CSV table of N, CA and C in Angstrom, one decimal:
chain,number,residue,atom,x,y,z
A,1,MET,N,136.5,62.3,183.0
A,1,MET,CA,136.0,63.2,182.0
A,1,MET,C,134.7,63.8,182.5
A,2,ILE,N,133.8,62.9,183.1
A,2,ILE,CA,132.5,63.4,183.5
A,2,ILE,C,132.7,64.4,184.6
A,3,GLU,N,133.6,64.1,185.6
A,3,GLU,CA,133.8,65.1,186.7
A,3,GLU,C,134.3,66.4,186.2
A,4,ALA,N,135.2,66.4,185.2
A,4,ALA,CA,135.7,67.6,184.6
A,4,ALA,C,134.6,68.4,183.9
A,5,ALA,N,133.8,67.7,183.1
A,5,ALA,CA,132.6,68.3,182.4
A,5,ALA,C,131.6,68.9,183.4
A,6,LYS,N,131.4,68.2,184.5
A,6,LYS,CA,130.5,68.7,185.5
A,6,LYS,C,131.0,70.0,186.1
A,7,ASN,N,132.3,70.2,186.2
A,7,ASN,CA,132.9,71.4,186.7
A,7,ASN,C,132.5,72.6,185.8
A,8,PHE,N,132.4,72.4,184.5
A,8,PHE,CA,132.0,73.5,183.6
A,8,PHE,C,130.5,73.6,183.4
A,9,TYR,N,129.8,72.5,183.4
A,9,TYR,CA,128.4,72.5,183.2
A,9,TYR,C,127.6,71.8,184.3
A,10,PRO,N,127.6,72.4,185.5
A,10,PRO,CA,127.0,71.7,186.6
A,10,PRO,C,125.5,71.4,186.5
A,11,TYR,N,124.8,72.1,185.6
A,11,TYR,CA,123.3,71.9,185.5
A,11,TYR,C,122.9,71.0,184.3
A,12,ILE,N,123.9,70.5,183.6
A,12,ILE,CA,123.6,69.6,182.5
A,12,ILE,C,124.0,68.1,182.9
A,13,PRO,N,123.1,67.2,182.5
A,13,PRO,CA,123.5,65.8,182.9
A,13,PRO,C,124.5,65.2,182.0
A,14,VAL,N,125.8,65.7,182.2
A,14,VAL,CA,126.9,65.3,181.3
A,14,VAL,C,127.1,63.8,181.3
A,15,GLY,N,126.8,63.1,182.4
A,15,GLY,CA,127.0,61.7,182.4
A,15,GLY,C,126.2,60.9,181.4
A,16,LEU,N,125.0,61.5,181.1
A,16,LEU,CA,124.1,60.9,180.1
A,16,LEU,C,124.5,61.2,178.7
A,17,ILE,N,125.1,62.4,178.5
A,17,ILE,CA,125.4,62.9,177.2
A,17,ILE,C,126.7,62.4,176.6
A,18,LEU,N,127.7,62.4,177.5
A,18,LEU,CA,129.1,62.0,177.0
A,18,LEU,C,129.2,60.6,176.5
A,19,LYS,N,129.7,60.4,175.3
A,19,LYS,CA,129.9,59.1,174.7
A,19,LYS,C,131.1,58.4,175.3
A,20,ASP,N,132.2,59.2,175.4
A,20,ASP,CA,133.4,58.6,176.0
A,20,ASP,C,133.5,59.1,177.4
A,21,LYS,N,133.4,58.1,178.3
A,21,LYS,CA,133.3,58.5,179.8
A,21,LYS,C,134.7,58.6,180.4
A,22,TYR,N,135.7,57.9,179.9
A,22,TYR,CA,137.1,58.0,180.5
A,22,TYR,C,137.0,57.8,182.0
A,23,GLU,N,136.6,56.7,182.5
A,23,GLU,CA,136.4,56.4,183.9
A,23,GLU,C,137.8,56.1,184.6
A,24,ASN,N,138.6,57.1,184.6
A,24,ASN,CA,140.0,56.9,185.1
A,24,ASN,C,140.1,56.5,186.6
A,25,ASN,N,139.1,57.0,187.4
A,25,ASN,CA,139.2,56.6,188.8
A,25,ASN,C,139.1,55.1,189.0
A,26,GLU,N,138.4,54.4,188.2
A,26,GLU,CA,138.3,53.0,188.3
A,26,GLU,C,139.5,52.3,187.6
A,27,LYS,N,139.8,52.8,186.4
A,27,LYS,CA,140.9,52.2,185.7
A,27,LYS,C,142.3,52.3,186.3
A,28,ILE,N,142.6,53.4,187.0
A,28,ILE,CA,143.9,53.5,187.6
A,28,ILE,C,144.1,52.5,188.7
A,29,LYS,N,143.1,52.0,189.3
A,29,LYS,CA,143.2,51.0,190.4
A,29,LYS,C,143.7,49.7,189.9
A,30,ASN,N,143.5,49.4,188.6
A,30,ASN,CA,143.9,48.2,188.0
A,30,ASN,C,145.2,48.2,187.3
A,31,ILE,N,145.9,49.3,187.3
A,31,ILE,CA,147.3,49.4,186.7
A,31,ILE,C,148.3,49.0,187.7
A,32,ASN,N,149.1,47.9,187.3
A,32,ASN,CA,150.0,47.4,188.3
A,32,ASN,C,151.5,47.6,187.8
A,33,ILE,N,151.7,48.7,187.1
A,33,ILE,CA,153.1,49.0,186.7
A,33,ILE,C,153.3,50.5,187.2
A,34,PRO,N,154.6,50.9,187.1
A,34,PRO,CA,154.9,52.3,187.6
A,34,PRO,C,154.1,53.3,186.8
A,35,VAL,N,153.6,54.3,187.5
A,35,VAL,CA,152.8,55.4,186.9
A,35,VAL,C,153.4,56.7,187.3
A,36,LEU,N,153.4,57.6,186.3
A,36,LEU,CA,153.8,59.0,186.5
A,36,LEU,C,152.6,59.9,186.3
A,37,VAL,N,152.1,60.6,187.3
A,37,VAL,CA,151.0,61.5,187.2
A,37,VAL,C,151.5,62.9,187.1
A,38,MET,N,151.2,63.6,186.1
A,38,MET,CA,151.6,65.0,185.9
A,38,MET,C,150.4,65.9,185.8
A,39,HIS,N,150.5,67.1,186.6
A,39,HIS,CA,149.4,68.0,186.5
A,39,HIS,C,149.9,69.4,187.0
A,40,GLY,N,149.4,70.4,186.4
A,40,GLY,CA,149.7,71.8,186.8
A,40,GLY,C,148.6,72.4,187.6
A,41,GLU,N,148.9,73.1,188.7
A,41,GLU,CA,147.9,73.7,189.5
A,41,GLU,C,147.1,74.8,188.8
A,42,ALA,N,147.7,75.4,187.7
A,42,ALA,CA,147.0,76.5,187.0
A,42,ALA,C,146.1,75.9,185.9
A,43,ASP,N,145.9,74.6,185.8
A,43,ASP,CA,145.1,74.0,184.8
A,43,ASP,C,143.7,74.5,184.9
A,44,GLN,N,143.2,75.2,183.9
A,44,GLN,CA,141.8,75.7,183.9
A,44,GLN,C,140.8,74.7,183.2
A,45,ILE,N,141.3,73.6,182.7
A,45,ILE,CA,140.4,72.7,182.0
A,45,ILE,C,140.1,71.5,182.9
A,46,VAL,N,141.1,70.9,183.4
A,46,VAL,CA,141.0,69.8,184.4
A,46,VAL,C,141.4,70.3,185.7
A,47,PRO,N,140.5,70.4,186.7
A,47,PRO,CA,140.9,70.9,188.0
A,47,PRO,C,142.1,70.1,188.6
A,48,PHE,N,142.9,70.8,189.3
A,48,PHE,CA,144.1,70.2,189.9
A,48,PHE,C,143.8,69.0,190.9
A,49,TRP,N,142.7,69.2,191.6
A,49,TRP,CA,142.3,68.2,192.6
A,49,TRP,C,142.1,66.8,191.9
A,50,MET,N,141.7,66.9,190.6
A,50,MET,CA,141.5,65.6,189.9
A,50,MET,C,142.8,64.8,189.7
A,51,GLY,N,143.9,65.6,189.4
A,51,GLY,CA,145.2,64.9,189.2
A,51,GLY,C,145.7,64.3,190.5
A,52,LYS,N,145.4,65.1,191.6
A,52,LYS,CA,145.8,64.6,192.9
A,52,LYS,C,145.0,63.3,193.3
A,53,LYS,N,143.7,63.3,192.9
A,53,LYS,CA,142.9,62.2,193.2
A,53,LYS,C,143.4,60.9,192.4
A,54,ILE,N,143.7,61.1,191.1
A,54,ILE,CA,144.2,60.0,190.4
A,54,ILE,C,145.5,59.5,191.0
A,55,PHE,N,146.4,60.4,191.4
A,55,PHE,CA,147.6,60.0,192.0
A,55,PHE,C,147.3,59.2,193.3
A,56,ASN,N,146.4,59.6,194.1
A,56,ASN,CA,146.1,59.0,195.4
A,56,ASN,C,145.5,57.6,195.2
A,57,LEU,N,144.7,57.4,194.1
A,57,LEU,CA,144.1,56.1,193.8
A,57,LEU,C,145.1,55.1,193.1
A,58,ALA,N,146.2,55.6,192.6
A,58,ALA,CA,147.1,54.8,191.9
A,58,ALA,C,147.8,53.9,192.9
A,59,SER,N,148.2,52.7,192.4
A,59,SER,CA,149.0,51.7,193.2
A,59,SER,C,150.4,52.1,193.1
A,60,GLU,N,151.2,51.6,194.1
A,60,GLU,CA,152.6,51.8,194.1
A,60,GLU,C,153.2,50.8,193.1
A,61,PRO,N,154.3,51.1,192.5
A,61,PRO,CA,155.1,52.4,192.6
A,61,PRO,C,154.4,53.5,191.7
A,62,LYS,N,154.3,54.6,192.3
A,62,LYS,CA,153.8,55.8,191.6
A,62,LYS,C,154.6,57.0,191.9
A,63,TYR,N,154.6,57.9,190.9
A,63,TYR,CA,155.4,59.1,191.0
A,63,TYR,C,154.6,60.3,190.5
A,64,SER,N,154.9,61.5,191.0
A,64,SER,CA,154.1,62.6,190.6
A,64,SER,C,155.0,63.7,190.1
A,65,TYR,N,154.5,64.6,189.3
A,65,TYR,CA,155.1,65.8,188.8
A,65,TYR,C,154.0,66.9,188.9
A,66,PHE,N,153.9,67.5,190.0
A,66,PHE,CA,152.9,68.6,190.2
A,66,PHE,C,153.6,69.9,190.2
A,67,THR,N,153.1,70.8,189.4
A,67,THR,CA,153.7,72.1,189.3
A,67,THR,C,152.7,73.2,189.7
A,68,LYS,N,153.2,74.3,190.2
A,68,LYS,CA,152.3,75.4,190.7
A,68,LYS,C,151.8,76.2,189.5
A,69,TYR,N,152.7,76.5,188.5
A,69,TYR,CA,152.3,77.5,187.5
A,69,TYR,C,151.9,76.9,186.1
A,70,ASP,N,152.1,75.6,185.9
A,70,ASP,CA,151.7,75.0,184.6
A,70,ASP,C,150.2,74.9,184.5
A,71,ASP,N,149.7,75.1,183.3
A,71,ASP,CA,148.3,75.0,183.0
A,71,ASP,C,148.1,73.6,182.3
A,72,HIS,N,147.1,73.5,181.5
A,72,HIS,CA,146.7,72.2,180.8
A,72,HIS,C,147.9,71.8,179.9
A,73,MET,N,148.6,72.7,179.3
A,73,MET,CA,149.7,72.4,178.5
A,73,MET,C,151.0,72.7,179.3
A,74,MET,N,151.7,71.7,179.7
A,74,MET,CA,152.8,72.0,180.6
A,74,MET,C,154.0,72.6,179.8
A,75,GLU,N,154.7,73.4,180.6
A,75,GLU,CA,155.9,74.0,180.0
A,75,GLU,C,157.0,72.9,179.9
A,76,TYR,N,157.6,72.8,178.7
A,76,TYR,CA,158.6,71.8,178.5
A,76,TYR,C,159.9,72.5,178.9
A,77,ASP,N,160.3,72.3,180.1
A,77,ASP,CA,161.5,72.9,180.6
A,77,ASP,C,162.4,71.9,181.3
A,78,ASP,N,163.5,72.4,181.9
A,78,ASP,CA,164.5,71.5,182.6
A,78,ASP,C,163.8,70.7,183.7
A,79,LYS,N,162.9,71.3,184.4
A,79,LYS,CA,162.2,70.5,185.6
A,79,LYS,C,161.4,69.4,185.0
A,80,LEU,N,160.7,69.6,183.9
A,80,LEU,CA,159.9,68.5,183.4
A,80,LEU,C,160.8,67.4,182.8
A,81,VAL,N,161.9,67.8,182.1
A,81,VAL,CA,162.8,66.8,181.6
A,81,VAL,C,163.4,66.0,182.7
A,82,LEU,N,163.8,66.6,183.8
A,82,LEU,CA,164.4,65.9,185.0
A,82,LEU,C,163.4,64.9,185.6
A,83,ALA,N,162.1,65.4,185.7
A,83,ALA,CA,161.1,64.5,186.2
A,83,ALA,C,160.9,63.3,185.3
A,84,LEU,N,160.8,63.5,184.0
A,84,LEU,CA,160.7,62.4,183.1
A,84,LEU,C,161.9,61.5,183.1
A,85,LYS,N,163.1,62.0,183.2
A,85,LYS,CA,164.3,61.2,183.3
A,85,LYS,C,164.3,60.4,184.6
A,86,SER,N,163.9,61.0,185.7
A,86,SER,CA,163.9,60.3,186.9
A,86,SER,C,162.9,59.1,186.9
A,87,PHE,N,161.7,59.4,186.3
A,87,PHE,CA,160.7,58.3,186.2
A,87,PHE,C,161.3,57.2,185.3
A,88,VAL,N,161.8,57.5,184.2
A,88,VAL,CA,162.3,56.5,183.3
A,88,VAL,C,163.5,55.7,183.9
A,89,ASP,N,164.4,56.4,184.6
A,89,ASP,CA,165.5,55.8,185.3
A,89,ASP,C,165.0,54.8,186.4
A,90,SER,N,163.8,55.1,187.0
A,90,SER,CA,163.3,54.3,188.1
A,90,SER,C,162.8,52.9,187.5
A,91,LEU,N,162.6,52.9,186.2
A,91,LEU,CA,162.0,51.7,185.6
A,91,LEU,C,163.1,50.6,185.4
A,92,ASN,N,164.4,51.0,185.5
A,92,ASN,CA,165.5,50.0,185.3
A,92,ASN,C,165.9,49.4,186.6
């Protein structure tokens, strides 16, 4: 959350202001179950590199659904359904 806020407000000490820090970079390292990271390259709220970073920090088994044209609100289409189904199927 802090990194995303710094993207929009680089001159404000957002780390001191934000009540909820959502320190996902640290938390993702402690998750020991399968993870699906989804992110669209056209996201104007959370930069795409942040989704890639979370994916890279995640432990195996990990899966990704990265799309070129989706923004912060992903399109619910056949590709998304297939990715979700594949992830759920991998859990069995």
